[in-house]
PDB file of C-alpha atoms in Angstrom:
ATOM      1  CA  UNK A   1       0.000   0.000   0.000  1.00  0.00           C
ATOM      2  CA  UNK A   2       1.308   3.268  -0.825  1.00  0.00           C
ATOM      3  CA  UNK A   3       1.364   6.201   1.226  1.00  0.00           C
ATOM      4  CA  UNK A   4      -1.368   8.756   0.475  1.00  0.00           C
ATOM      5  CA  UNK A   5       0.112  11.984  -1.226  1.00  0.00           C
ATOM      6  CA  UNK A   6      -0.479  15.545   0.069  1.00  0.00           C
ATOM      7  CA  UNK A   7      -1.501  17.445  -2.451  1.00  0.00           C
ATOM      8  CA  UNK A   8      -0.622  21.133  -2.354  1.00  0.00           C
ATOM      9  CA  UNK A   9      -2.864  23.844  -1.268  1.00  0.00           C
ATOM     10  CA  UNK A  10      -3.626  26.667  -2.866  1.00  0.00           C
ATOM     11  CA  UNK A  11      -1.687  29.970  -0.990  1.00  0.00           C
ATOM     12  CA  UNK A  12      -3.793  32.042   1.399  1.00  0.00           C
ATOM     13  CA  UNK A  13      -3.102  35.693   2.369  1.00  0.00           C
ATOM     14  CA  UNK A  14      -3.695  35.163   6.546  1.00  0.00           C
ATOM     15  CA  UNK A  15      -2.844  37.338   9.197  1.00  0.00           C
ATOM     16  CA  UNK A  16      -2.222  35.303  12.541  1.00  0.00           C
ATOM     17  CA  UNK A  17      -1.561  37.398  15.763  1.00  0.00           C
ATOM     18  CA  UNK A  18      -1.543  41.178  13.891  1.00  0.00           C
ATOM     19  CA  UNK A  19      -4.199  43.446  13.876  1.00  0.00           C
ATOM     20  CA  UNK A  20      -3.535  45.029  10.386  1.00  0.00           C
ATOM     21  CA  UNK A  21      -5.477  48.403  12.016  1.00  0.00           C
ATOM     22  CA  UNK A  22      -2.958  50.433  14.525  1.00  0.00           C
ATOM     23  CA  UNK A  23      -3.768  54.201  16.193  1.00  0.00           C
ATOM     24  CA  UNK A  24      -1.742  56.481  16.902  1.00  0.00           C
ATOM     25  CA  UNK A  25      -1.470  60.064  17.966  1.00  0.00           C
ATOM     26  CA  UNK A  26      -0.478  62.211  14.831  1.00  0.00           C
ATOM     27  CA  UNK A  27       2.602  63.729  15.829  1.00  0.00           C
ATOM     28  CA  UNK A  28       4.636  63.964  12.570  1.00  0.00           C
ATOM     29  CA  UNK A  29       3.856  66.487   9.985  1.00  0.00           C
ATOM     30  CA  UNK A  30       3.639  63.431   7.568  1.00  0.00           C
ATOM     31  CA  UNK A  31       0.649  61.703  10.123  1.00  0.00           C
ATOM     32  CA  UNK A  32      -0.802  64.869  10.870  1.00  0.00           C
ATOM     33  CA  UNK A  33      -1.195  65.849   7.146  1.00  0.00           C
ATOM     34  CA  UNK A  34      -2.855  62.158   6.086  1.00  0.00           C
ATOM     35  CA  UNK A  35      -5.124  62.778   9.626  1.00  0.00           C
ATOM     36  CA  UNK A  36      -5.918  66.230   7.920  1.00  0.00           C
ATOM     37  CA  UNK A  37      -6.428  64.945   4.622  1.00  0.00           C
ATOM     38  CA  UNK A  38      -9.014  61.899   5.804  1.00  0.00           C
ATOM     39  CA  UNK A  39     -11.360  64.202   7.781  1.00  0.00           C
ATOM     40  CA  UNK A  40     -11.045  66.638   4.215  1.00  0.00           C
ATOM     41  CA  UNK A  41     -12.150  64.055   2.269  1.00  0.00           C
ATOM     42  CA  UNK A  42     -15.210  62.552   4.827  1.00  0.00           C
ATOM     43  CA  UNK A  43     -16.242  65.718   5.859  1.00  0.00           C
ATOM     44  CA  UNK A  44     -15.824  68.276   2.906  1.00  0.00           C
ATOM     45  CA  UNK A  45     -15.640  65.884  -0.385  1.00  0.00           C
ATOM     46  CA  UNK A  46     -17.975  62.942   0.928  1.00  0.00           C
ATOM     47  CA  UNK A  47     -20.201  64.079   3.347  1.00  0.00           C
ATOM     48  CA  UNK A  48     -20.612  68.185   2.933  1.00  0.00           C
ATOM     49  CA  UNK A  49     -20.728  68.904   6.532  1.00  0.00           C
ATOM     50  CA  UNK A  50     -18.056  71.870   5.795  1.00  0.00           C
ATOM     51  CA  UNK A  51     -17.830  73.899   2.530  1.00  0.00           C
ATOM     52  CA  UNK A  52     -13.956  73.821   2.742  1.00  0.00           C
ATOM     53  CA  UNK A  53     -12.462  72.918   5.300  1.00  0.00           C
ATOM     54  CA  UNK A  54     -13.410  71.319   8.581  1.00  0.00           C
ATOM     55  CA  UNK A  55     -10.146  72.799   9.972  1.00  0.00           C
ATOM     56  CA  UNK A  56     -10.589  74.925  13.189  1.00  0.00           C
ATOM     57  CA  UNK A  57      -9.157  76.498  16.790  1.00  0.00           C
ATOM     58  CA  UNK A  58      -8.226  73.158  17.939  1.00  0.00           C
ATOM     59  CA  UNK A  59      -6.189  72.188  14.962  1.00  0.00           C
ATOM     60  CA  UNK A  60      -3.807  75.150  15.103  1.00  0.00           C
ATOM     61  CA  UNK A  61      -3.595  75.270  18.842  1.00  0.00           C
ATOM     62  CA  UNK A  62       0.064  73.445  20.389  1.00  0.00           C
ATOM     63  CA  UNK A  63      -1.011  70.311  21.186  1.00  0.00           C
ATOM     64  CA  UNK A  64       1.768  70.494  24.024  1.00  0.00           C
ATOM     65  CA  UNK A  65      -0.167  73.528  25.616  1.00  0.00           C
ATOM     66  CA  UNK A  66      -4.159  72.731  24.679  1.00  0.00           C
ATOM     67  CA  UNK A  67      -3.889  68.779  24.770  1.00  0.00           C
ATOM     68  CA  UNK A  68      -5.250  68.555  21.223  1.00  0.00           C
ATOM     69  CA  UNK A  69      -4.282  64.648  20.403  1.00  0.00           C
ATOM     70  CA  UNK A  70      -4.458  64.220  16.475  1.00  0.00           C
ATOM     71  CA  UNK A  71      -5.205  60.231  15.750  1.00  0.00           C
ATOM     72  CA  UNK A  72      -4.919  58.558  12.904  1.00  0.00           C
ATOM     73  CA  UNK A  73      -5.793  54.935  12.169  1.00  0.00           C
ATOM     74  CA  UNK A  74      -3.708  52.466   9.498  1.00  0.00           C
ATOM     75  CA  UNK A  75      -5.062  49.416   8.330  1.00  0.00           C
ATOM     76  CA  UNK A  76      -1.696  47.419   7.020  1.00  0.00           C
ATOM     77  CA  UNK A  77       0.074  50.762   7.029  1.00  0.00           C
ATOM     78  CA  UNK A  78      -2.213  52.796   4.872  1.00  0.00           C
ATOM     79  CA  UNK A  79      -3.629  56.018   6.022  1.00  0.00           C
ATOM     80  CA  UNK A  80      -7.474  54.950   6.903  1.00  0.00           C
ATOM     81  CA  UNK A  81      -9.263  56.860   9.706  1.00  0.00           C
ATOM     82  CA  UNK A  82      -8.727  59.815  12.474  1.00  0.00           C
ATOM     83  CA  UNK A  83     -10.052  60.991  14.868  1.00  0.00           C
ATOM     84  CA  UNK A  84      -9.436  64.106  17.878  1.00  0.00           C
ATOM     85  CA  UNK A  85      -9.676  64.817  21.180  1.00  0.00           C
ATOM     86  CA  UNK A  86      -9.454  67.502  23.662  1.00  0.00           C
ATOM     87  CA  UNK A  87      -9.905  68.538  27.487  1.00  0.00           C
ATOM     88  CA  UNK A  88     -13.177  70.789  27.090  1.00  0.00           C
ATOM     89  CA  UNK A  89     -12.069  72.811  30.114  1.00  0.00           C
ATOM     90  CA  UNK A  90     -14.329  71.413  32.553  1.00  0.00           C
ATOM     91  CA  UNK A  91     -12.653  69.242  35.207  1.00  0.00           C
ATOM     92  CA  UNK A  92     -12.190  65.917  33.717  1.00  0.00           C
ATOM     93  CA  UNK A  93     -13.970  66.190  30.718  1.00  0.00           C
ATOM     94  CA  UNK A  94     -12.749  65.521  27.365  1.00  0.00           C
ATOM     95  CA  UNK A  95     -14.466  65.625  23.910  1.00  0.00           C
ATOM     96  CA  UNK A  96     -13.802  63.462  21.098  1.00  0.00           C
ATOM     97  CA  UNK A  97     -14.959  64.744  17.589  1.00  0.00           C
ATOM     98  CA  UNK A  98     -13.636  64.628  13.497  1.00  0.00           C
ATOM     99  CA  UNK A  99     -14.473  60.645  13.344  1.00  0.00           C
ATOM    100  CA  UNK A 100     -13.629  59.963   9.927  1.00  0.00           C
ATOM    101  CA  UNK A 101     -12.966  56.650   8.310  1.00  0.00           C
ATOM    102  CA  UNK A 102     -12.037  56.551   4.454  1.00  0.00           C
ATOM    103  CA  UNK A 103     -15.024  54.647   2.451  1.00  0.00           C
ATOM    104  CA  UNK A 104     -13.037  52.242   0.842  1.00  0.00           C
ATOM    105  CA  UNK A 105     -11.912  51.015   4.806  1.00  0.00           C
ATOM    106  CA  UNK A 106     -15.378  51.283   6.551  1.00  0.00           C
ATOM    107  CA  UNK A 107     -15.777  47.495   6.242  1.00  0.00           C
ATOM    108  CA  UNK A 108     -12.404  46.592   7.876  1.00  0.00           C
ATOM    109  CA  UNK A 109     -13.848  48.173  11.638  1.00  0.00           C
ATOM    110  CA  UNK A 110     -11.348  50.629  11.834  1.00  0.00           C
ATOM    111  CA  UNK A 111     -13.851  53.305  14.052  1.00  0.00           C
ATOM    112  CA  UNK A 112     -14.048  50.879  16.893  1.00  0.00           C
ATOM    113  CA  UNK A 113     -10.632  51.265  17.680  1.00  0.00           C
ATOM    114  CA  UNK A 114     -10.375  54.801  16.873  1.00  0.00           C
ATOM    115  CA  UNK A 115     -12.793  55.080  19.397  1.00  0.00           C
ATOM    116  CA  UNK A 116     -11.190  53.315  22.243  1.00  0.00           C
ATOM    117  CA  UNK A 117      -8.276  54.471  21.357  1.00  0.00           C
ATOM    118  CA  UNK A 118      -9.735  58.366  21.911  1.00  0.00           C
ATOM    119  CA  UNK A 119     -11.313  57.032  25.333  1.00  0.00           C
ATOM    120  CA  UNK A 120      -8.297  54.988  26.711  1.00  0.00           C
ATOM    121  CA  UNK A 121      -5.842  58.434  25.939  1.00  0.00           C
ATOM    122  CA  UNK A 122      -8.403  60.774  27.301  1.00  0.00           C
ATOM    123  CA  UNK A 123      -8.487  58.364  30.212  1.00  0.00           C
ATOM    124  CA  UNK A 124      -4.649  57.925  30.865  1.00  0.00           C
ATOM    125  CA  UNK A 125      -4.303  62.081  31.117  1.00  0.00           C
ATOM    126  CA  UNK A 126      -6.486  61.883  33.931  1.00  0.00           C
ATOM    127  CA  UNK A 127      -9.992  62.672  31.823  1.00  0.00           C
ATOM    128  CA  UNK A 128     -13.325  61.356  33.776  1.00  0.00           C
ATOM    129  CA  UNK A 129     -15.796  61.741  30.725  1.00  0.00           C
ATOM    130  CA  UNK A 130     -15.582  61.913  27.014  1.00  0.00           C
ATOM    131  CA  UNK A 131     -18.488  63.068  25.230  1.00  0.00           C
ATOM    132  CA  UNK A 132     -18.782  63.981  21.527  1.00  0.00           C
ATOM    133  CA  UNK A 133     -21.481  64.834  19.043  1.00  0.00           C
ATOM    134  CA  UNK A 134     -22.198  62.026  17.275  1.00  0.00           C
ATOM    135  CA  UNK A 135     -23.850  61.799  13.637  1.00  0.00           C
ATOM    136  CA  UNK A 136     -27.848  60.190  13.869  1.00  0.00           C
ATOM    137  CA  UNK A 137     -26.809  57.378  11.947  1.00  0.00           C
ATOM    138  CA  UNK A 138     -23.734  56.498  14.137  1.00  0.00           C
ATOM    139  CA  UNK A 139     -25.787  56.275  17.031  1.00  0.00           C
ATOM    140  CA  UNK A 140     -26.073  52.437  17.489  1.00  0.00           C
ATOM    141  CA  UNK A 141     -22.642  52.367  16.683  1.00  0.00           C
ATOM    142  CA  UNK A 142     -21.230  54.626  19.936  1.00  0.00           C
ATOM    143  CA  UNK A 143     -23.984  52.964  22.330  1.00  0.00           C
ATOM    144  CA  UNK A 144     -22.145  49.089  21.155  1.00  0.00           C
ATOM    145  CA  UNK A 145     -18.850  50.655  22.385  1.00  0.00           C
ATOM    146  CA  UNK A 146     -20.623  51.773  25.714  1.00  0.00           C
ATOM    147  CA  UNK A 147     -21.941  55.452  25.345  1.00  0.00           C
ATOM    148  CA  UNK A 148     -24.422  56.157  26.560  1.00  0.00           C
ATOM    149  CA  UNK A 149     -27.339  59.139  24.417  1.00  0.00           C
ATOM    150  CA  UNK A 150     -26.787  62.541  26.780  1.00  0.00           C
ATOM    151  CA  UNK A 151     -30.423  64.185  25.277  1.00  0.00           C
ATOM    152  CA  UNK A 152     -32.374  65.072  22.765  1.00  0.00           C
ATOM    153  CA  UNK A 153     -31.233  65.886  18.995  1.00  0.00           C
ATOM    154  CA  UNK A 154     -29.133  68.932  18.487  1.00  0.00           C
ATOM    155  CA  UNK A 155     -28.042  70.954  15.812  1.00  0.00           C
ATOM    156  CA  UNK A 156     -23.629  70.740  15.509  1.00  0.00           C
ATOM    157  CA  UNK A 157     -21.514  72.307  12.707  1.00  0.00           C
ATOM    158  CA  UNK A 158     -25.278  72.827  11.487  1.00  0.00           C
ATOM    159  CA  UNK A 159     -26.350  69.280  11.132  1.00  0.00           C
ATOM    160  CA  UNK A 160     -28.525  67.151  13.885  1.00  0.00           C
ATOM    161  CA  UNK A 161     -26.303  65.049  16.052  1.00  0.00           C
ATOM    162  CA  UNK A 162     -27.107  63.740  19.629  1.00  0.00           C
ATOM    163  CA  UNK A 163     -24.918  64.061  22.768  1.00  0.00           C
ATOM    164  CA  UNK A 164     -23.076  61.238  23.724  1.00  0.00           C
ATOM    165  CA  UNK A 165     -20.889  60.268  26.907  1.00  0.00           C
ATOM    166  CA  UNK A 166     -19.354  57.425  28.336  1.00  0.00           C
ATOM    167  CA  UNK A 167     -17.085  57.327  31.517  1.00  0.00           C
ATOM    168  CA  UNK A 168     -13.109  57.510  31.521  1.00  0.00           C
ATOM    169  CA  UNK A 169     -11.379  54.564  33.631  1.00  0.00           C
ATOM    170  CA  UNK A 170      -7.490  55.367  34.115  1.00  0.00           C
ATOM    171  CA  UNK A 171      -5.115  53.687  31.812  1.00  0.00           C
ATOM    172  CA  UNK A 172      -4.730  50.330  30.896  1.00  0.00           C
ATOM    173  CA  UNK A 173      -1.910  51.112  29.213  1.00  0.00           C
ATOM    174  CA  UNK A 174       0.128  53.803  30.205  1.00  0.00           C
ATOM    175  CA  UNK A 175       2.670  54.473  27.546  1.00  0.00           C
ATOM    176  CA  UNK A 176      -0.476  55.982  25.998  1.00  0.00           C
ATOM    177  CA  UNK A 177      -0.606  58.996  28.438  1.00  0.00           C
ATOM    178  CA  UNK A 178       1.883  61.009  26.674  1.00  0.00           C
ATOM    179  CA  UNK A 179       3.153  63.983  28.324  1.00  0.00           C
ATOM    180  CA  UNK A 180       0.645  64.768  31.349  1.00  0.00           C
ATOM    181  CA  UNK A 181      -0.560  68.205  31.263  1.00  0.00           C
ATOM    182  CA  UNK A 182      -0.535  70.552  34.470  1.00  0.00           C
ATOM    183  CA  UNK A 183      -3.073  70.783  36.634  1.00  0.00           C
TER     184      UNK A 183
END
């Protein structure tokens, strides 16, 4: 009796052990312009919520002074989402806004971790609460990662979105903190 062959098997493309989307804060003028250039396209190009530019206070404020954190999301190393965050000037409260995801990476769950990743930074420099006006459609969305609706519809940047919040918890990881800003 002869010993059965193994026939070959076609070549598959699988990632074991890496999550092909990774977040980081935007500190490089290369990140920073492909964070600026994703929220240009969702917001201006895509969705019309500015006429042109959705650039504002925040974005030309030091982030070393104002704790403006600039995200931006890769999925395999291409530029695919951002998102920012900032202390609101209330005690412990942070808001997260410009969620953007490029269209042609909406599929590969890239806002999820955008989203914790805004929450666990806000967290590890000593936030309490994030809240952020969040888009009608996206509502479902916020309340599966935790959030929690804050009221009634309201009008944002001149479109209806709803306040959201959900509760900071310090750091899981702490290498996220960055520089911690004085109190």
């Amino acid at each position: 009796m002869r010993p059965a062959r193994i026939r070959p098997v076609r070549a598959a493309n699988v990632l074991v052990g890496v999550d092909p989307v990774a977040c980081r804060p935007a500190t490089d003028p290369a990140a920073r312009a492909a964070h600026h250039a994703i929220r240009r396209a969702v917001f201006v190009e895509e969705q019309g919520v500015f006429e042109d530019s959705d650039l504002d206070t925040h974005d030309a404020r030091d982030p070393r002074d104002s704790g403006v954190v600039h995200v931006l999301a890769t999925h395999l190393g291409r530029p695919a989402g951002a998102v920012r965050l900032y202390p609101t000037g209330r005690p412990g409260e942070w808001l997260g806004d410009r969620l953007a995801v490029l269209p042609e990476f909406r599929s590969a769950a890239i806002g999820g971790p955008l989203v914790r990743f805004a929450v666990e930074t806000a967290g590890a420099r000593d936030g309490l609460r994030m809240r952020a006006h969040v888009q009608l459609p996206n509502e479902r969305f916020f309340h599966r990662l935790g959030w929690t609706t804050d009221g009634p519809v309201e009008t944002y940047v001149g479109h209806p979105h709803l306040p959201m919040s959900t509760p900071l918890a310090g750091p899981t990881t702490p290498w996220l903190a960055g520089p911690r800003r004085a109190a």
